[in-house]
Every structure is written in C-alpha cells, then in structure tokens.
C-alpha cells in the first residue's frame, strides 16, 4: 500500500495514523520516518491529522537528534556518513536471524542491496526503499525512546523470564541459574 505512487501522500498519512490509532498500543509502538524532502512534508500531513484522529498519539513517532546534536526532530536524517554503519548493523542482525523478513518485495530488494565496492550501500538494480525502511530499525535502537520502551517492557516481565527486544511480543524463557 505505501509503495503506491498513485495514492496521495495525505492518503498514506491517513492510513498510517488510522492503523496506529486503531491497532497499536502507544506504550509498545514506535514509528520511525525518514526525514528527507518528502518525509518532512509527510510529517506535516500527520500533524494536521491529529484533530481528525483524537486517539492518535504523536509520541509514537521516533525523535532523533539533528546533525549538530542540538535539537530533537521527528524522523531520522539518513546521510552518507551514517548510512553505511547502520546498513552493516542491519545486515549482521538479519544474517543472525534477529530480524525476520518474509515479504517477497523486501526480500527481492534485499537481494539486490549491496556494497557498491566503495563502501556505500545501494540497490544494484531496482529500488531500496523498503530495505532502507528496515535499516531504520538500527537507528531506532540507538534512541532514548527505544531504550526506555525496552526497559519498561523488561520491568513488566514476571520474575524468571526475560524479554527479547528483537521479538514482537515478550518472550518467556526460563533463565538458567
């Protein structure tokens, strides 16, 4: 749905806000957006919808520091300087089975997403939109919002169980010893 260039940006913003409002728990949900030309306008569309969707909690939007580290912004700015290390971290987590992707479109993009020989990651053919959206997971894990959410979820687990931050749901495995 969100890969459809025929639908308006506003329609995509309404769909995202609607899904988050109806089907997610704001205490266990984070939404990361890329802060680029379109992302900035998309964020404005989302902000405009707060009156239409009173259940919408903008606190689910992940805030990142700007390039100078002086201000929080909704959305991550992916630059040449920060893209490669996050792509490497994503690849390592994916190869270790910590990130599970089963959508054929993203898997196709992932097959064609590689180091171009100069240390930069990009699509060798086609697009890398969905892969870069997935790579944002590595950016999210560096944020205070994510760390606090993991800490809160871990604290809610019964004694003798642990929470795996890579799983969608808390995991109850007995901890040995």
Short mmCIF file of C-alpha atoms in Angstrom, two decimals:
data_model
loop_
_atom_site.label_atom_id
_atom_site.label_comp_id
_atom_site.label_asym_id
_atom_site.label_seq_id
_atom_site.Cartn_x
_atom_site.Cartn_y
_atom_site.Cartn_z
CA UNK A 1 0.00 0.00 0.00
CA UNK A 2 2.65 2.55 0.96
CA UNK A 3 4.67 1.74 -2.18
CA UNK A 4 1.84 3.01 -4.36
CA UNK A 5 2.85 6.19 -6.17
CA UNK A 6 -0.73 6.70 -7.36
CA UNK A 7 -2.19 7.44 -3.94
CA UNK A 8 -1.64 10.83 -2.39
CA UNK A 9 0.80 11.43 0.42
CA UNK A 10 -2.16 12.61 2.51
CA UNK A 11 -3.94 9.27 1.96
CA UNK A 12 -0.81 7.42 3.10
CA UNK A 13 -0.58 9.66 6.18
CA UNK A 14 -4.25 8.97 6.99
CA UNK A 15 -3.68 5.22 6.63
CA UNK A 16 -0.65 5.28 8.94
CA UNK A 17 -2.39 7.36 11.61
CA UNK A 18 -5.53 5.22 11.34
CA UNK A 19 -3.60 1.94 11.73
CA UNK A 20 -1.63 3.31 14.68
CA UNK A 21 -4.78 4.67 16.32
CA UNK A 22 -6.86 1.52 15.88
CA UNK A 23 -4.39 -1.34 16.17
CA UNK A 24 -1.33 -0.36 18.19
CA UNK A 25 -0.54 0.29 21.81
CA UNK A 26 1.34 3.62 22.08
CA UNK A 27 3.29 2.19 25.04
CA UNK A 28 4.79 -0.54 22.86
CA UNK A 29 4.87 1.09 19.43
CA UNK A 30 7.44 3.30 17.75
CA UNK A 31 7.13 4.68 14.23
CA UNK A 32 10.30 5.87 12.52
CA UNK A 33 10.15 8.03 9.43
CA UNK A 34 12.95 9.20 7.19
CA UNK A 35 13.37 12.96 7.45
CA UNK A 36 14.00 13.93 3.85
CA UNK A 37 12.15 16.25 1.48
CA UNK A 38 9.06 14.04 1.30
CA UNK A 39 9.35 12.85 4.89
CA UNK A 40 9.20 16.41 6.20
CA UNK A 41 6.00 17.09 4.25
CA UNK A 42 4.60 13.70 5.29
CA UNK A 43 5.21 14.62 8.94
CA UNK A 44 3.26 17.84 8.43
CA UNK A 45 0.39 15.82 6.95
CA UNK A 46 0.45 13.59 10.04
CA UNK A 47 0.46 16.60 12.36
CA UNK A 48 -2.56 18.04 10.52
CA UNK A 49 -4.47 14.79 11.17
CA UNK A 50 -4.22 14.98 14.96
CA UNK A 51 -7.61 16.75 15.08
CA UNK A 52 -9.25 14.15 12.83
CA UNK A 53 -7.94 11.19 14.84
CA UNK A 54 -8.24 12.10 18.54
CA UNK A 55 -6.77 8.70 19.53
CA UNK A 56 -3.57 9.41 17.62
CA UNK A 57 -0.56 9.69 19.91
CA UNK A 58 2.28 11.57 18.19
CA UNK A 59 4.61 10.27 20.92
CA UNK A 60 4.94 7.04 18.89
CA UNK A 61 6.98 9.00 16.33
CA UNK A 62 10.66 8.42 16.96
CA UNK A 63 12.62 11.58 17.62
CA UNK A 64 16.26 11.83 16.64
CA UNK A 65 18.85 14.49 17.24
CA UNK A 66 19.63 16.71 14.26
CA UNK A 67 23.08 16.59 12.63
CA UNK A 68 24.53 19.07 15.12
CA UNK A 69 23.02 17.21 18.09
CA UNK A 70 21.26 20.30 19.37
CA UNK A 71 17.61 19.57 18.61
CA UNK A 72 15.21 16.62 18.52
CA UNK A 73 13.32 16.07 15.26
CA UNK A 74 10.61 13.59 14.32
CA UNK A 75 12.26 11.35 11.76
CA UNK A 76 15.79 10.23 11.01
CA UNK A 77 18.03 12.03 8.53
CA UNK A 78 19.97 9.35 6.69
CA UNK A 79 23.23 10.71 5.34
CA UNK A 80 26.27 9.28 3.58
CA UNK A 81 28.12 9.45 6.91
CA UNK A 82 25.59 7.40 8.93
CA UNK A 83 24.11 5.10 6.26
CA UNK A 84 26.88 2.52 5.87
CA UNK A 85 27.39 1.65 9.55
CA UNK A 86 23.65 1.17 10.02
CA UNK A 87 23.41 -0.96 6.88
CA UNK A 88 26.21 -3.16 8.25
CA UNK A 89 24.47 -3.46 11.65
CA UNK A 90 21.20 -4.32 9.90
CA UNK A 91 22.90 -6.96 7.71
CA UNK A 92 24.55 -8.55 10.76
CA UNK A 93 21.25 -8.67 12.70
CA UNK A 94 19.40 -10.05 9.66
CA UNK A 95 22.06 -12.71 8.99
CA UNK A 96 22.00 -13.70 12.68
CA UNK A 97 18.23 -14.27 12.47
CA UNK A 98 17.42 -11.36 14.79
CA UNK A 99 15.38 -9.65 12.08
CA UNK A 100 12.90 -11.78 10.16
CA UNK A 101 11.61 -10.56 6.82
CA UNK A 102 9.29 -12.67 4.70
CA UNK A 103 7.69 -10.22 2.27
CA UNK A 104 8.79 -11.11 -1.28
CA UNK A 105 9.16 -7.44 -2.30
CA UNK A 106 11.54 -6.55 0.52
CA UNK A 107 13.43 -9.83 0.07
CA UNK A 108 13.91 -9.01 -3.62
CA UNK A 109 15.19 -5.55 -2.69
CA UNK A 110 17.46 -7.08 -0.06
CA UNK A 111 18.96 -9.49 -2.61
CA UNK A 112 19.92 -6.50 -4.76
CA UNK A 113 21.12 -4.28 -1.91
CA UNK A 114 24.86 -4.38 -1.50
CA UNK A 115 28.10 -2.53 -1.05
CA UNK A 116 28.84 -0.87 -4.38
CA UNK A 117 32.57 -1.52 -3.97
CA UNK A 118 33.30 1.89 -2.45
CA UNK A 119 31.87 1.15 1.00
CA UNK A 120 28.45 2.61 0.21
CA UNK A 121 25.26 0.55 0.22
CA UNK A 122 22.65 0.90 -2.52
CA UNK A 123 20.39 -1.10 -4.79
CA UNK A 124 22.36 -2.73 -7.59
CA UNK A 125 19.11 -2.82 -9.56
CA UNK A 126 15.66 -1.51 -8.76
CA UNK A 127 14.77 0.27 -5.53
CA UNK A 128 15.96 0.16 -1.95
CA UNK A 129 13.01 1.96 -0.32
CA UNK A 130 11.79 -0.96 1.77
CA UNK A 131 15.30 -2.04 2.74
CA UNK A 132 16.14 1.44 3.96
CA UNK A 133 12.89 1.50 5.93
CA UNK A 134 14.00 -1.76 7.59
CA UNK A 135 17.52 -0.39 8.17
CA UNK A 136 15.89 2.33 10.28
CA UNK A 137 15.49 -0.32 12.97
CA UNK A 138 19.20 0.11 13.70
CA UNK A 139 18.71 3.86 14.07
CA UNK A 140 15.69 3.35 16.32
CA UNK A 141 17.65 1.08 18.66
CA UNK A 142 20.01 3.99 19.40
CA UNK A 143 17.23 6.31 20.60
CA UNK A 144 16.25 7.05 24.15
CA UNK A 145 12.61 6.26 23.30
CA UNK A 146 13.53 2.70 22.27
CA UNK A 147 15.79 2.13 25.26
CA UNK A 148 13.10 3.34 27.68
CA UNK A 149 10.45 1.20 25.98
CA UNK A 150 12.66 -1.91 26.25
CA UNK A 151 13.43 -1.08 29.89
CA UNK A 152 9.72 -0.67 30.69
CA UNK A 153 8.74 -3.89 28.92
CA UNK A 154 11.55 -5.78 30.64
CA UNK A 155 10.43 -4.49 34.03
CA UNK A 156 6.90 -5.80 33.37
CA UNK A 157 8.06 -9.38 32.83
CA UNK A 158 7.42 -11.92 35.58
CA UNK A 159 10.46 -12.90 37.62
CA UNK A 160 12.45 -15.70 36.00
CA UNK A 161 11.51 -14.65 32.47
CA UNK A 162 13.25 -12.39 30.02
CA UNK A 163 12.17 -10.15 27.18
CA UNK A 164 13.84 -10.41 23.82
CA UNK A 165 13.95 -6.93 22.26
CA UNK A 166 14.05 -8.43 18.77
CA UNK A 167 10.72 -10.23 19.16
CA UNK A 168 7.39 -8.57 18.52
CA UNK A 169 5.98 -9.94 21.76
CA UNK A 170 7.59 -10.57 25.11
CA UNK A 171 9.30 -13.94 25.25
CA UNK A 172 9.03 -16.05 28.37
CA UNK A 173 12.06 -18.34 28.53
CA UNK A 174 13.31 -19.63 31.83
CA UNK A 175 16.64 -18.07 32.65
CA UNK A 176 19.03 -20.75 33.86
CA UNK A 177 20.69 -20.40 37.24
#
